[in-house]
C-alpha cells in the first residue's frame, strides 16, 4: 500500500484557474515537502514543512501556497495557473525536519498537471 | 554554495554492460551523499547513502564510494539489466543544514 498518497494523479486545468494538489503521508513523519519535475528542471525543490510550520520556500511565486491542516497533510494550492506550471508535482516526507539529515526522503507517485 | 554535478544527462548501454554515472560535489566538511533512483511513473526512491570518506554504499548491485579527495560519489554497476532503466539522481545533505542539494539526473537507457 502506498504510504504517501497524492491526489489527483492526473489533472488538466485551463490558464487562469486554480487547483489544489492533495498529499497525505502515513509514515509518521514530521517533515513534508513539495517538489516539481518538468522537462526544464528535472527535480526542483519548492517547500519544506516541519510540524506544520514552513521551514524553507524556494518558490519565487506567491501563486503557490502550501496548506497543512494536519501533521500528515500538506496540500499545494496553485492559483492563476499558467502553461509553464505544467509539471509533475511530488510530495515527500522524512523523519527529520531537514530534507537530508540523518534520514531519507520518501516520495509519493506524483500529480501530473497540464495547463492548457 | 553547495552543488552536485552529474555530467551525463543520458547513458545508453546494452544488457550486461558495465555502468558508471559520474557525480561530483562541492561542499564543505563531510556532507552525506545519496543516490536516488526514479522509475517511470514513480517518485524518486533512495538507492543508498554514505556519510564518511571511503564509505561504500550499495544496493541492488549498484555501488558508490565516498571520495573526499576527488569530491566524487560515482555510481557503478558491473552488469546492467533492462529493469535498471530509470533516472538516477545524486544528492547531498550539507553539514551545516538539512537542505538536500540535487544533481540534474542521469537517464539510463538499456538497449534490448
PDB file of C-alpha atoms in Angstrom:
ATOM      1  CA  UNK A   1       0.000   0.000   0.000  1.00  0.00           C
ATOM      2  CA  UNK A   2       1.338   3.440  -0.836  1.00  0.00           C
ATOM      3  CA  UNK A   3       2.423   5.319   2.261  1.00  0.00           C
ATOM      4  CA  UNK A   4       2.248   8.724   0.631  1.00  0.00           C
ATOM      5  CA  UNK A   5      -0.994   9.386  -1.180  1.00  0.00           C
ATOM      6  CA  UNK A   6      -1.210  12.118  -3.765  1.00  0.00           C
ATOM      7  CA  UNK A   7      -4.444  13.144  -5.427  1.00  0.00           C
ATOM      8  CA  UNK A   8      -5.282  13.513  -8.193  1.00  0.00           C
ATOM      9  CA  UNK A   9      -2.753  11.519 -10.185  1.00  0.00           C
ATOM     10  CA  UNK A  10      -3.547  13.470 -13.356  1.00  0.00           C
ATOM     11  CA  UNK A  11      -5.296  16.787 -13.835  1.00  0.00           C
ATOM     12  CA  UNK A  12      -5.902  19.221 -16.646  1.00  0.00           C
ATOM     13  CA  UNK A  13      -6.604  22.889 -15.989  1.00  0.00           C
ATOM     14  CA  UNK A  14      -7.202  25.986 -18.046  1.00  0.00           C
ATOM     15  CA  UNK A  15      -4.991  29.049 -17.845  1.00  0.00           C
ATOM     16  CA  UNK A  16      -6.025  31.366 -15.033  1.00  0.00           C
ATOM     17  CA  UNK A  17      -7.820  28.737 -12.974  1.00  0.00           C
ATOM     18  CA  UNK A  18      -6.920  27.375  -9.546  1.00  0.00           C
ATOM     19  CA  UNK A  19      -6.154  23.835  -8.431  1.00  0.00           C
ATOM     20  CA  UNK A  20      -5.313  22.084  -5.172  1.00  0.00           C
ATOM     21  CA  UNK A  21      -2.993  19.096  -5.045  1.00  0.00           C
ATOM     22  CA  UNK A  22      -3.576  16.795  -2.091  1.00  0.00           C
ATOM     23  CA  UNK A  23      -0.891  14.954  -0.141  1.00  0.00           C
ATOM     24  CA  UNK A  24      -1.250  12.671   2.875  1.00  0.00           C
ATOM     25  CA  UNK A  25       1.501  10.591   4.418  1.00  0.00           C
ATOM     26  CA  UNK A  26       1.092   7.596   6.694  1.00  0.00           C
ATOM     27  CA  UNK A  27       4.714   7.105   7.658  1.00  0.00           C
ATOM     28  CA  UNK A  28       4.559   9.007  10.940  1.00  0.00           C
ATOM     29  CA  UNK A  29       6.970  11.631   9.633  1.00  0.00           C
ATOM     30  CA  UNK A  30       7.089  15.166  10.978  1.00  0.00           C
ATOM     31  CA  UNK A  31       8.506  16.817   7.868  1.00  0.00           C
ATOM     32  CA  UNK A  32       6.858  17.149   4.460  1.00  0.00           C
ATOM     33  CA  UNK A  33       7.925  18.680   1.166  1.00  0.00           C
ATOM     34  CA  UNK A  34       6.813  19.609  -2.320  1.00  0.00           C
ATOM     35  CA  UNK A  35       8.962  19.137  -5.401  1.00  0.00           C
ATOM     36  CA  UNK A  36       8.279  19.917  -9.039  1.00  0.00           C
ATOM     37  CA  UNK A  37       9.568  17.996 -12.026  1.00  0.00           C
ATOM     38  CA  UNK A  38       9.411  19.217 -15.607  1.00  0.00           C
ATOM     39  CA  UNK A  39      11.417  18.995 -18.787  1.00  0.00           C
ATOM     40  CA  UNK A  40      13.119  22.303 -17.897  1.00  0.00           C
ATOM     41  CA  UNK A  41      14.171  21.372 -14.361  1.00  0.00           C
ATOM     42  CA  UNK A  42      14.433  17.672 -13.632  1.00  0.00           C
ATOM     43  CA  UNK A  43      13.780  17.880  -9.865  1.00  0.00           C
ATOM     44  CA  UNK A  44      13.117  21.223  -8.226  1.00  0.00           C
ATOM     45  CA  UNK A  45      12.590  21.748  -4.502  1.00  0.00           C
ATOM     46  CA  UNK A  46       9.637  24.011  -3.665  1.00  0.00           C
ATOM     47  CA  UNK A  47       8.739  23.920   0.051  1.00  0.00           C
ATOM     48  CA  UNK A  48       9.560  22.157   3.273  1.00  0.00           C
ATOM     49  CA  UNK A  49       7.374  21.950   6.381  1.00  0.00           C
ATOM     50  CA  UNK A  50       8.189  20.635   9.824  1.00  0.00           C
ATOM     51  CA  UNK A  51       5.461  20.125  12.429  1.00  0.00           C
ATOM     52  CA  UNK A  52       3.139  22.067  10.132  1.00  0.00           C
ATOM     53  CA  UNK A  53       5.406  25.098  10.024  1.00  0.00           C
ATOM     54  CA  UNK A  54       7.104  26.409   6.893  1.00  0.00           C
ATOM     55  CA  UNK A  55      10.845  25.789   7.055  1.00  0.00           C
ATOM     56  CA  UNK A  56      12.026  26.660   3.581  1.00  0.00           C
ATOM     57  CA  UNK A  57      10.463  28.209   0.498  1.00  0.00           C
ATOM     58  CA  UNK A  58      12.347  28.162  -2.793  1.00  0.00           C
ATOM     59  CA  UNK A  59       9.375  29.110  -4.922  1.00  0.00           C
ATOM     60  CA  UNK A  60       9.534  32.638  -6.244  1.00  0.00           C
ATOM     61  CA  UNK A  61       5.853  32.937  -7.000  1.00  0.00           C
ATOM     62  CA  UNK A  62       3.168  33.543  -4.364  1.00  0.00           C
ATOM     63  CA  UNK A  63       0.744  31.681  -6.638  1.00  0.00           C
ATOM     64  CA  UNK A  64       1.980  28.508  -4.960  1.00  0.00           C
ATOM     65  CA  UNK A  65       0.666  28.159  -1.414  1.00  0.00           C
ATOM     66  CA  UNK A  66       1.149  25.057   0.734  1.00  0.00           C
ATOM     67  CA  UNK A  67      -1.593  24.272   3.242  1.00  0.00           C
ATOM     68  CA  UNK A  68      -1.151  21.998   6.243  1.00  0.00           C
ATOM     69  CA  UNK A  69      -4.398  21.218   8.060  1.00  0.00           C
ATOM     70  CA  UNK A  70      -2.954  18.194   9.877  1.00  0.00           C
ATOM     71  CA  UNK A  71       0.528  16.968  10.701  1.00  0.00           C
ATOM     72  CA  UNK A  72       0.360  14.317   7.987  1.00  0.00           C
ATOM     73  CA  UNK A  73      -1.199  16.564   5.332  1.00  0.00           C
ATOM     74  CA  UNK A  74       0.476  19.071   3.063  1.00  0.00           C
ATOM     75  CA  UNK A  75      -1.654  20.266   0.187  1.00  0.00           C
ATOM     76  CA  UNK A  76      -0.478  22.630  -2.533  1.00  0.00           C
ATOM     77  CA  UNK A  77      -2.776  25.348  -3.832  1.00  0.00           C
ATOM     78  CA  UNK A  78      -1.848  26.854  -7.183  1.00  0.00           C
ATOM     79  CA  UNK A  79      -3.691  29.950  -8.342  1.00  0.00           C
ATOM     80  CA  UNK A  80      -3.780  31.840 -11.651  1.00  0.00           C
ATOM     81  CA  UNK A  81      -2.402  28.802 -13.448  1.00  0.00           C
ATOM     82  CA  UNK A  82      -0.072  29.263 -16.415  1.00  0.00           C
ATOM     83  CA  UNK A  83       1.018  26.784 -19.087  1.00  0.00           C
ATOM     84  CA  UNK A  84       4.543  26.962 -17.597  1.00  0.00           C
ATOM     85  CA  UNK A  85       3.139  25.417 -14.402  1.00  0.00           C
ATOM     86  CA  UNK A  86       2.642  22.175 -16.312  1.00  0.00           C
ATOM     87  CA  UNK A  87       4.743  19.605 -14.481  1.00  0.00           C
ATOM     88  CA  UNK A  88       4.584  16.632 -12.181  1.00  0.00           C
ATOM     89  CA  UNK A  89       4.368  17.703  -8.555  1.00  0.00           C
ATOM     90  CA  UNK A  90       5.811  15.320  -5.975  1.00  0.00           C
ATOM     91  CA  UNK A  91       5.071  15.302  -2.291  1.00  0.00           C
ATOM     92  CA  UNK A  92       7.711  13.827   0.010  1.00  0.00           C
ATOM     93  CA  UNK A  93       8.249  13.280   3.717  1.00  0.00           C
ATOM     94  CA  UNK A  94      11.030  12.469   6.164  1.00  0.00           C
ATOM     95  CA  UNK A  95      11.639  11.869   9.863  1.00  0.00           C
ATOM     96  CA  UNK A  96      13.836  14.879  10.450  1.00  0.00           C
ATOM     97  CA  UNK A  97      12.990  18.489   9.842  1.00  0.00           C
ATOM     98  CA  UNK A  98      15.539  18.604   7.042  1.00  0.00           C
ATOM     99  CA  UNK A  99      15.477  17.043   3.626  1.00  0.00           C
ATOM    100  CA  UNK A 100      18.625  15.038   4.129  1.00  0.00           C
ATOM    101  CA  UNK A 101      19.668  14.998   7.720  1.00  0.00           C
ATOM    102  CA  UNK A 102      20.035  11.539   9.091  1.00  0.00           C
ATOM    103  CA  UNK A 103      17.071  10.134   7.256  1.00  0.00           C
ATOM    104  CA  UNK A 104      15.839   9.696   3.719  1.00  0.00           C
ATOM    105  CA  UNK A 105      13.121  11.284   1.679  1.00  0.00           C
ATOM    106  CA  UNK A 106      10.075   9.217   0.768  1.00  0.00           C
ATOM    107  CA  UNK A 107       8.220  10.393  -2.317  1.00  0.00           C
ATOM    108  CA  UNK A 108       4.663   9.948  -3.484  1.00  0.00           C
ATOM    109  CA  UNK A 109       3.843   8.942  -7.039  1.00  0.00           C
ATOM    110  CA  UNK A 110       3.191  12.497  -8.132  1.00  0.00           C
ATOM    111  CA  UNK A 111       0.369  14.576  -9.550  1.00  0.00           C
ATOM    112  CA  UNK A 112       0.800  15.393 -13.208  1.00  0.00           C
ATOM    113  CA  UNK A 113      -0.638  18.814 -14.010  1.00  0.00           C
ATOM    114  CA  UNK A 114      -1.277  20.020 -17.534  1.00  0.00           C
ATOM    115  CA  UNK A 115      -2.290  23.643 -18.024  1.00  0.00           C
ATOM    116  CA  UNK A 116      -3.893  24.483 -21.356  1.00  0.00           C
TER     117      UNK A 116
ATOM    118  CA  UNK B   1      27.188  27.468  -2.471  1.00  0.00           C
ATOM    119  CA  UNK B   2      26.956  23.711  -2.280  1.00  0.00           C
ATOM    120  CA  UNK B   3      26.329  21.881  -5.524  1.00  0.00           C
ATOM    121  CA  UNK B   4      26.147  18.484  -7.189  1.00  0.00           C
ATOM    122  CA  UNK B   5      27.228  17.880 -10.767  1.00  0.00           C
ATOM    123  CA  UNK B   6      26.193  14.923 -12.892  1.00  0.00           C
ATOM    124  CA  UNK B   7      27.962  15.188 -16.208  1.00  0.00           C
ATOM    125  CA  UNK B   8      25.921  12.632 -18.152  1.00  0.00           C
ATOM    126  CA  UNK B   9      22.397  13.635 -18.995  1.00  0.00           C
ATOM    127  CA  UNK B  10      21.763  10.261 -20.591  1.00  0.00           C
ATOM    128  CA  UNK B  11      23.590   6.939 -20.774  1.00  0.00           C
ATOM    129  CA  UNK B  12      22.670   4.214 -23.254  1.00  0.00           C
ATOM    130  CA  UNK B  13      24.008   0.708 -22.648  1.00  0.00           C
ATOM    131  CA  UNK B  14      23.297  -2.855 -23.632  1.00  0.00           C
ATOM    132  CA  UNK B  15      22.359  -5.527 -21.104  1.00  0.00           C
ATOM    133  CA  UNK B  16      25.338  -6.855 -19.129  1.00  0.00           C
ATOM    134  CA  UNK B  17      27.395  -3.724 -19.846  1.00  0.00           C
ATOM    135  CA  UNK B  18      29.292  -2.001 -17.056  1.00  0.00           C
ATOM    136  CA  UNK B  19      27.721   1.208 -15.808  1.00  0.00           C
ATOM    137  CA  UNK B  20      29.367   4.340 -14.477  1.00  0.00           C
ATOM    138  CA  UNK B  21      27.447   7.524 -13.759  1.00  0.00           C
ATOM    139  CA  UNK B  22      29.639  10.351 -12.570  1.00  0.00           C
ATOM    140  CA  UNK B  23      28.775  12.528  -9.597  1.00  0.00           C
ATOM    141  CA  UNK B  24      30.979  15.305  -8.249  1.00  0.00           C
ATOM    142  CA  UNK B  25      30.072  17.598  -5.427  1.00  0.00           C
ATOM    143  CA  UNK B  26      31.117  20.865  -3.895  1.00  0.00           C
ATOM    144  CA  UNK B  27      30.514  21.316  -0.186  1.00  0.00           C
ATOM    145  CA  UNK B  28      32.468  21.982   2.977  1.00  0.00           C
ATOM    146  CA  UNK B  29      33.051  19.398   5.646  1.00  0.00           C
ATOM    147  CA  UNK B  30      31.578  15.927   5.286  1.00  0.00           C
ATOM    148  CA  UNK B  31      28.163  16.075   3.650  1.00  0.00           C
ATOM    149  CA  UNK B  32      26.034  12.971   3.450  1.00  0.00           C
ATOM    150  CA  UNK B  33      25.848  11.757  -0.157  1.00  0.00           C
ATOM    151  CA  UNK B  34      22.896   9.958  -1.695  1.00  0.00           C
ATOM    152  CA  UNK B  35      21.890   8.122  -4.843  1.00  0.00           C
ATOM    153  CA  UNK B  36      18.186   8.118  -5.645  1.00  0.00           C
ATOM    154  CA  UNK B  37      16.522   6.218  -8.495  1.00  0.00           C
ATOM    155  CA  UNK B  38      13.299   7.173 -10.238  1.00  0.00           C
ATOM    156  CA  UNK B  39      11.447   4.597 -12.316  1.00  0.00           C
ATOM    157  CA  UNK B  40       8.916   5.738 -14.936  1.00  0.00           C
ATOM    158  CA  UNK B  41       5.655   6.883 -13.374  1.00  0.00           C
ATOM    159  CA  UNK B  42       7.042   6.858  -9.834  1.00  0.00           C
ATOM    160  CA  UNK B  43       8.648   9.244  -7.403  1.00  0.00           C
ATOM    161  CA  UNK B  44      12.370   9.012  -6.619  1.00  0.00           C
ATOM    162  CA  UNK B  45      13.395   6.426  -4.051  1.00  0.00           C
ATOM    163  CA  UNK B  46      16.598   6.089  -2.092  1.00  0.00           C
ATOM    164  CA  UNK B  47      19.124   3.672  -3.531  1.00  0.00           C
ATOM    165  CA  UNK B  48      21.733   4.167  -0.792  1.00  0.00           C
ATOM    166  CA  UNK B  49      23.764   6.813   1.026  1.00  0.00           C
ATOM    167  CA  UNK B  50      27.217   7.338   2.553  1.00  0.00           C
ATOM    168  CA  UNK B  51      28.402   9.838   5.112  1.00  0.00           C
ATOM    169  CA  UNK B  52      32.133   9.226   5.667  1.00  0.00           C
ATOM    170  CA  UNK B  53      35.193   9.362   3.467  1.00  0.00           C
ATOM    171  CA  UNK B  54      35.882   5.955   1.829  1.00  0.00           C
ATOM    172  CA  UNK B  55      32.493   4.617   2.898  1.00  0.00           C
ATOM    173  CA  UNK B  56      30.869   2.448   0.256  1.00  0.00           C
ATOM    174  CA  UNK B  57      27.148   2.489  -0.249  1.00  0.00           C
ATOM    175  CA  UNK B  58      25.479  -0.311  -2.156  1.00  0.00           C
ATOM    176  CA  UNK B  59      22.105  -1.735  -3.082  1.00  0.00           C
ATOM    177  CA  UNK B  60      20.659  -3.962  -5.824  1.00  0.00           C
ATOM    178  CA  UNK B  61      24.107  -4.434  -7.380  1.00  0.00           C
ATOM    179  CA  UNK B  62      24.801  -0.699  -7.534  1.00  0.00           C
ATOM    180  CA  UNK B  63      27.604   0.819  -5.509  1.00  0.00           C
ATOM    181  CA  UNK B  64      29.417   4.089  -4.946  1.00  0.00           C
ATOM    182  CA  UNK B  65      32.339   5.094  -2.753  1.00  0.00           C
ATOM    183  CA  UNK B  66      32.544   8.406  -0.948  1.00  0.00           C
ATOM    184  CA  UNK B  67      35.800  10.054  -2.029  1.00  0.00           C
ATOM    185  CA  UNK B  68      36.531  13.338  -0.306  1.00  0.00           C
ATOM    186  CA  UNK B  69      39.847  13.712  -2.106  1.00  0.00           C
ATOM    187  CA  UNK B  70      38.240  13.873  -5.526  1.00  0.00           C
ATOM    188  CA  UNK B  71      34.851  15.079  -4.168  1.00  0.00           C
ATOM    189  CA  UNK B  72      33.142  12.287  -6.028  1.00  0.00           C
ATOM    190  CA  UNK B  73      30.471   9.649  -5.471  1.00  0.00           C
ATOM    191  CA  UNK B  74      30.309   7.817  -8.794  1.00  0.00           C
ATOM    192  CA  UNK B  75      27.610   5.196  -9.294  1.00  0.00           C
ATOM    193  CA  UNK B  76      28.707   1.854 -10.718  1.00  0.00           C
ATOM    194  CA  UNK B  77      27.162  -1.466 -11.595  1.00  0.00           C
ATOM    195  CA  UNK B  78      29.016  -4.395 -13.100  1.00  0.00           C
ATOM    196  CA  UNK B  79      26.227  -5.740 -15.295  1.00  0.00           C
ATOM    197  CA  UNK B  80      23.108  -3.724 -16.054  1.00  0.00           C
ATOM    198  CA  UNK B  81      19.714  -5.219 -16.788  1.00  0.00           C
ATOM    199  CA  UNK B  82      16.740  -3.852 -18.678  1.00  0.00           C
ATOM    200  CA  UNK B  83      14.963  -3.338 -15.360  1.00  0.00           C
ATOM    201  CA  UNK B  84      17.621  -0.784 -14.384  1.00  0.00           C
ATOM    202  CA  UNK B  85      16.220   1.682 -16.916  1.00  0.00           C
ATOM    203  CA  UNK B  86      15.458   4.760 -14.834  1.00  0.00           C
ATOM    204  CA  UNK B  87      16.685   8.229 -13.926  1.00  0.00           C
ATOM    205  CA  UNK B  88      19.431   8.341 -11.310  1.00  0.00           C
ATOM    206  CA  UNK B  89      19.946  11.355  -9.067  1.00  0.00           C
ATOM    207  CA  UNK B  90      22.961  12.140  -6.955  1.00  0.00           C
ATOM    208  CA  UNK B  91      22.287  14.386  -3.964  1.00  0.00           C
ATOM    209  CA  UNK B  92      23.986  15.733  -0.873  1.00  0.00           C
ATOM    210  CA  UNK B  93      22.997  16.953   2.564  1.00  0.00           C
ATOM    211  CA  UNK B  94      25.483  19.501   3.876  1.00  0.00           C
ATOM    212  CA  UNK B  95      26.866  19.558   7.391  1.00  0.00           C
ATOM    213  CA  UNK B  96      25.515  22.961   8.260  1.00  0.00           C
ATOM    214  CA  UNK B  97      21.871  22.460   7.424  1.00  0.00           C
ATOM    215  CA  UNK B  98      19.498  19.837   6.245  1.00  0.00           C
ATOM    216  CA  UNK B  99      18.676  21.108   2.792  1.00  0.00           C
ATOM    217  CA  UNK B 100      19.106  18.386   0.181  1.00  0.00           C
ATOM    218  CA  UNK B 101      21.024  19.515  -2.899  1.00  0.00           C
ATOM    219  CA  UNK B 102      20.184  17.543  -6.065  1.00  0.00           C
ATOM    220  CA  UNK B 103      22.104  16.814  -9.237  1.00  0.00           C
ATOM    221  CA  UNK B 104      20.401  17.199 -12.591  1.00  0.00           C
ATOM    222  CA  UNK B 105      19.802  13.473 -13.021  1.00  0.00           C
ATOM    223  CA  UNK B 106      21.066  10.873 -15.491  1.00  0.00           C
ATOM    224  CA  UNK B 107      18.679   8.857 -17.601  1.00  0.00           C
ATOM    225  CA  UNK B 108      19.835   5.270 -18.058  1.00  0.00           C
ATOM    226  CA  UNK B 109      18.571   3.559 -21.188  1.00  0.00           C
ATOM    227  CA  UNK B 110      19.170  -0.153 -21.634  1.00  0.00           C
ATOM    228  CA  UNK B 111      19.080  -1.155 -25.288  1.00  0.00           C
ATOM    229  CA  UNK B 112      17.460  -4.547 -25.976  1.00  0.00           C
TER     230      UNK B 112
END
